[in-house]
Short mmCIF file of N, CA and C in Angstrom, two decimals:
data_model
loop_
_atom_site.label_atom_id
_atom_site.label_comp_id
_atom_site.label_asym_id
_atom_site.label_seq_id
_atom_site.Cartn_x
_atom_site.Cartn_y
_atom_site.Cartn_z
N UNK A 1156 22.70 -20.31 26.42
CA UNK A 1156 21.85 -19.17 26.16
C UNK A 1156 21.30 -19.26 24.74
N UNK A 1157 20.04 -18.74 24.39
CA UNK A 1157 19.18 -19.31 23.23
C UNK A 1157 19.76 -18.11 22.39
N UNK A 1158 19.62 -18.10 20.67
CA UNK A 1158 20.19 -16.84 20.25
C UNK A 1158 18.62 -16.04 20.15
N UNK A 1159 19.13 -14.90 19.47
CA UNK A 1159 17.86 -13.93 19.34
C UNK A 1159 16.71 -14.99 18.51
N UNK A 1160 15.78 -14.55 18.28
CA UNK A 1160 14.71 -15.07 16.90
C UNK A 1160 14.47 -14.21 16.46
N UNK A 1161 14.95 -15.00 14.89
CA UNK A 1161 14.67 -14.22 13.50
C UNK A 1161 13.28 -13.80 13.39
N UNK A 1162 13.19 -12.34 13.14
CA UNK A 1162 11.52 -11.48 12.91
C UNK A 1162 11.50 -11.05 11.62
N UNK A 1163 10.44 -10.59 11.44
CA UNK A 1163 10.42 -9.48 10.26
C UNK A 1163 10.88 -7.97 10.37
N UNK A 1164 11.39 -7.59 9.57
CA UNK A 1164 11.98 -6.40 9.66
C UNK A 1164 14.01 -6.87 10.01
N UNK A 1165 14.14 -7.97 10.47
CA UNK A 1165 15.81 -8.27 11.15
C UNK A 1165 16.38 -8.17 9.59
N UNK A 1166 17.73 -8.07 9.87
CA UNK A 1166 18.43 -8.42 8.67
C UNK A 1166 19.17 -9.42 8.79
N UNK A 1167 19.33 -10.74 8.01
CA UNK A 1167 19.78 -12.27 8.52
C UNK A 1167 21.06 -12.70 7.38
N UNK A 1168 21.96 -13.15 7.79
CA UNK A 1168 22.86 -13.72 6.66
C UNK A 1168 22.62 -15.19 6.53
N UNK A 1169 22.49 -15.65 5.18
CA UNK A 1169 22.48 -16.50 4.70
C UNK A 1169 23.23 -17.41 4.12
N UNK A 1170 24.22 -18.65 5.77
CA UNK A 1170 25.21 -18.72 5.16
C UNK A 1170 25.61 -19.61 3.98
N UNK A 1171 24.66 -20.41 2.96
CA UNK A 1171 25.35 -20.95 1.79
C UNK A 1171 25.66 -20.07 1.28
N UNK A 1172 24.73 -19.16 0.90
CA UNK A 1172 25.14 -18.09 -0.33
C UNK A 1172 25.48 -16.52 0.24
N UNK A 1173 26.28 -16.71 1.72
CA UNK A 1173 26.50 -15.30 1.83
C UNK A 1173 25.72 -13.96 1.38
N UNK A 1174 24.62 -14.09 1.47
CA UNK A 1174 23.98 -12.90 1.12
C UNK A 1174 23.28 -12.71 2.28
N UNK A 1175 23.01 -11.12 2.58
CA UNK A 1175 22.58 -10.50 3.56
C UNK A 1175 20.83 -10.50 2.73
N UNK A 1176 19.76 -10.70 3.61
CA UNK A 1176 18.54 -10.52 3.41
C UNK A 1176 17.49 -9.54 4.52
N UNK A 1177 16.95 -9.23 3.79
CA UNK A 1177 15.74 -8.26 4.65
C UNK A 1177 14.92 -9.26 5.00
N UNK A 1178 14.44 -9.60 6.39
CA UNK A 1178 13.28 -10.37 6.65
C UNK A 1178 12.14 -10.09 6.63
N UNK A 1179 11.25 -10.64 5.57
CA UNK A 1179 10.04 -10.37 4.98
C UNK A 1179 9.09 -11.35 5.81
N UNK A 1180 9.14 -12.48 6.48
CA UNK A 1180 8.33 -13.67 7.00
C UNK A 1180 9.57 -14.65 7.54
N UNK A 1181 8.64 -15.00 8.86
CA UNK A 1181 9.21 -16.16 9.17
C UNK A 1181 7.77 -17.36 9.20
N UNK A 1182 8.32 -18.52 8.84
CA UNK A 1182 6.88 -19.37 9.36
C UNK A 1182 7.81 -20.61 9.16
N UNK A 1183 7.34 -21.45 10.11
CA UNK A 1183 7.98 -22.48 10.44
C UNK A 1183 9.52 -22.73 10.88
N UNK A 1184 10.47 -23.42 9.68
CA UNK A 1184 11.47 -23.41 9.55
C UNK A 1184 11.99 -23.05 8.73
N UNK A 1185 11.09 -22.13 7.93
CA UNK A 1185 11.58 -21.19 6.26
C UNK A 1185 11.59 -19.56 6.98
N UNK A 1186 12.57 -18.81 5.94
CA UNK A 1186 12.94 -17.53 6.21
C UNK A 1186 12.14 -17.44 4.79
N UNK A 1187 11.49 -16.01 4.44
CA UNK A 1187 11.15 -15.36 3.21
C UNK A 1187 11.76 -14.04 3.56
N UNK A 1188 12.38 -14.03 2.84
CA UNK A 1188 13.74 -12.67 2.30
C UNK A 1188 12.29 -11.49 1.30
N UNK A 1189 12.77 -10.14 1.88
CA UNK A 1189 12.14 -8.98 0.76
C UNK A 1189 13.17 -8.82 -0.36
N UNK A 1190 12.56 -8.72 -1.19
CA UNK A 1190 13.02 -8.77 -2.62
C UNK A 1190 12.55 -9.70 -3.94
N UNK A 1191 13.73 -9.96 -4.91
CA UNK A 1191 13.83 -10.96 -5.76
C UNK A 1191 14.27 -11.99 -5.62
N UNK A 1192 13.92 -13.06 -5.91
CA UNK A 1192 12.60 -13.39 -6.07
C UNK A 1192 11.22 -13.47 -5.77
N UNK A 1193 10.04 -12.93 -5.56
CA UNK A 1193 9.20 -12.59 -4.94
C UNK A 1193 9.03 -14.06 -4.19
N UNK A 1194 8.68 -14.05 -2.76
CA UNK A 1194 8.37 -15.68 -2.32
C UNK A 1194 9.30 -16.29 -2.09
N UNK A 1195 10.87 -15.70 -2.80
CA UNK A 1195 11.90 -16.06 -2.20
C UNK A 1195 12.14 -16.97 -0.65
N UNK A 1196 12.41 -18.07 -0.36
CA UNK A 1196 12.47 -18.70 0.91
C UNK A 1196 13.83 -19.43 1.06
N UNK A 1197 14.72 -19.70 2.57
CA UNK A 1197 15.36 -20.53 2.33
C UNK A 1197 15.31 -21.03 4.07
N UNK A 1198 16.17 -22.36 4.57
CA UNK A 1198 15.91 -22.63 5.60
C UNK A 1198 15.98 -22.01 6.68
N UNK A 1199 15.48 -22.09 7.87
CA UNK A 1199 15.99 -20.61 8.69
C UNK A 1199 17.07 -21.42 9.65
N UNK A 1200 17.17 -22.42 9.62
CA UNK A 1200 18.47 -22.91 10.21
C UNK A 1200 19.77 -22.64 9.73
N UNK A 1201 19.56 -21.87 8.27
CA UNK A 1201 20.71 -21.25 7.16
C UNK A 1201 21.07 -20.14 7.58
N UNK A 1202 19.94 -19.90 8.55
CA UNK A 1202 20.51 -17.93 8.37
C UNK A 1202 20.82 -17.59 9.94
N UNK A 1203 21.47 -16.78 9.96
CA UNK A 1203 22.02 -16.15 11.57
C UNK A 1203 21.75 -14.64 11.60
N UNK A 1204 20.80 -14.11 12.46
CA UNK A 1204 20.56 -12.81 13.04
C UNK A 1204 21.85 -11.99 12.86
N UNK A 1205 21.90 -10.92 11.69
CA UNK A 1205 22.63 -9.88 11.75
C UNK A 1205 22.44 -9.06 11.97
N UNK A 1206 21.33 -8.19 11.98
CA UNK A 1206 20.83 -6.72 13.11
C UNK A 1206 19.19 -6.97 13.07
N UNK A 1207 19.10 -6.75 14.63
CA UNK A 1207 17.92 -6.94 14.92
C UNK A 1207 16.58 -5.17 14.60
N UNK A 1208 15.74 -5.49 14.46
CA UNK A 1208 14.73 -4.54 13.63
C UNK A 1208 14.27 -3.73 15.31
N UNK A 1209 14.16 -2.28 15.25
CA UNK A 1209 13.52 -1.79 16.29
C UNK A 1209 11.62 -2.19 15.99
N UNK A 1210 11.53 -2.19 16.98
CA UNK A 1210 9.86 -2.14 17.08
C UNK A 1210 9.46 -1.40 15.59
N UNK A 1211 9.72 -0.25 15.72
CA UNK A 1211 9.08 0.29 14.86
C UNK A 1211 9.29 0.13 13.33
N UNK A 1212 10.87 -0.54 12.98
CA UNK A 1212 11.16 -0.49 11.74
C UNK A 1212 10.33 -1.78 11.82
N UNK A 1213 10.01 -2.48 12.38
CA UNK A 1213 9.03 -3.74 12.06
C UNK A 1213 7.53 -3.37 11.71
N UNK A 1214 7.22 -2.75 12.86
CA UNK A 1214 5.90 -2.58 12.24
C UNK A 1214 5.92 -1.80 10.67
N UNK A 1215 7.12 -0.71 10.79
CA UNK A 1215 6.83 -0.46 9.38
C UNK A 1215 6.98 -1.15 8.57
N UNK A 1216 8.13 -1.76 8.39
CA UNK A 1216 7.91 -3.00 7.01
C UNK A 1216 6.52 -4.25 6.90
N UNK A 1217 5.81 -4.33 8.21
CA UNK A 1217 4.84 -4.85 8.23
C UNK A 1217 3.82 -4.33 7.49
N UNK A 1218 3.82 -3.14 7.87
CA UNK A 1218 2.90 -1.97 6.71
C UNK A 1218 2.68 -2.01 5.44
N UNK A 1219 4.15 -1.82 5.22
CA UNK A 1219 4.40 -1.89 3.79
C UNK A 1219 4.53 -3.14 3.21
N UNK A 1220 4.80 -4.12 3.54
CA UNK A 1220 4.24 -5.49 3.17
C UNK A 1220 2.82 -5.77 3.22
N UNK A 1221 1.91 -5.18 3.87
CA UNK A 1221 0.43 -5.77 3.80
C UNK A 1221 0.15 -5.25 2.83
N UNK A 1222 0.45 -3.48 2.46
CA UNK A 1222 0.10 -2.77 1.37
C UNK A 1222 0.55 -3.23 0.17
N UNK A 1223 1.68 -3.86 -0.39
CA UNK A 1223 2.74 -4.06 -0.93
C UNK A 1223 2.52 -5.36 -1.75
N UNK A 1224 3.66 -5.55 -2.70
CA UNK A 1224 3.52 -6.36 -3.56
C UNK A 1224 4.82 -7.16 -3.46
N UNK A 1225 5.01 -7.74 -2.40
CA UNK A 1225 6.30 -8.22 -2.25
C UNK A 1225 6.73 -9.73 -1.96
N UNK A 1226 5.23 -10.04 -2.29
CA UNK A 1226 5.23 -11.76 -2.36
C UNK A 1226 3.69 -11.79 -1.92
N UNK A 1227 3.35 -12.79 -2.00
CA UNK A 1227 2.15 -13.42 -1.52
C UNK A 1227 2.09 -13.60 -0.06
N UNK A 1228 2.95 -14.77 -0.02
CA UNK A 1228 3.16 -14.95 1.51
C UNK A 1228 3.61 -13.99 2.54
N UNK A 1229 4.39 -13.33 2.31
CA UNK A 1229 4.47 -11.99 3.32
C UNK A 1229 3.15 -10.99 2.86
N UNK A 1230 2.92 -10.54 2.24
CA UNK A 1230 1.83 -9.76 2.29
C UNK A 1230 0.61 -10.35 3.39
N UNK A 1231 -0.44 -11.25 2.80
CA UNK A 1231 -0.48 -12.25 4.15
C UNK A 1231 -0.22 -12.43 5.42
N UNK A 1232 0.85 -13.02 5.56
CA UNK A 1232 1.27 -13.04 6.62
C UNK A 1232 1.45 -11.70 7.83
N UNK A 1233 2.00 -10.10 6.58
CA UNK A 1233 2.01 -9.32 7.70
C UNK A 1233 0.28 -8.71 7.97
N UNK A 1234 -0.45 -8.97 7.08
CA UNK A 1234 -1.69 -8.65 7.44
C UNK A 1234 -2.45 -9.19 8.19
N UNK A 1235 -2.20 -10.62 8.40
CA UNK A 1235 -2.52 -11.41 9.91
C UNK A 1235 -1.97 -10.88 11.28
N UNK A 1236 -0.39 -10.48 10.99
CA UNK A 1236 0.08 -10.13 12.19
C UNK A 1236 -0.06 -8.37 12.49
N UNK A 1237 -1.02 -7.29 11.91
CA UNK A 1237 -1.35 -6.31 12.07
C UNK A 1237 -2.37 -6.57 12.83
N UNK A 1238 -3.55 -7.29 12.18
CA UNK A 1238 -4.59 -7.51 12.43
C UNK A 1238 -4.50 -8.08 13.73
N UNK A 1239 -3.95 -8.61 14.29
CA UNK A 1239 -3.81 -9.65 15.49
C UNK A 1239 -3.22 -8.66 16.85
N UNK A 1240 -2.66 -7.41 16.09
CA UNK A 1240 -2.22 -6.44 17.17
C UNK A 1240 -3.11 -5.81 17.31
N UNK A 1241 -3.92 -6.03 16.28
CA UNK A 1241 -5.09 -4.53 16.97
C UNK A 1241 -5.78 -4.95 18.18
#
């Protein structure tokens, strides 16, 4: 059985460095974490699905990432994937 896939909005642990991250972007085989470092990325084969995001807490952090100043690449990125729902 396949596991979930990592989205935006999930919260993922990261297991070298044990830290829990907010998922800001996925693209490819990189995770971009919300926070510090802005652009922050690490492999997504590193990280394992720790609570998955309802619909809606996704679209909201999608929101607030297009509006937002929380990297380049997620900003971006969630403004492609708004745009693509309309």
């Amino acid at each position: 059985m396949n596991e979930p896939t990592i989205d935006v909005g999930d919260v993922a642990l990261h297991a070298p460095s044990g830290e829990t991250w907010l998922v800001g972007a996925v693209v490819d085989d990189r995770l971009y974490w919300c926070g510090w470092p802005l652009g922050g990325n690490a492999a997504l084969s590193d990280c394992a699905l720790k609570r998955k995001a309802t619909p809606e807490q996704r679209d909201r952090l999608l929101r607030e990432l297009a509006d937002g100043d929380g990297g380049e690449r997620p900003r971006v990125l969630a403004r492609m994937r708004l745009e693509a729902a309309r």
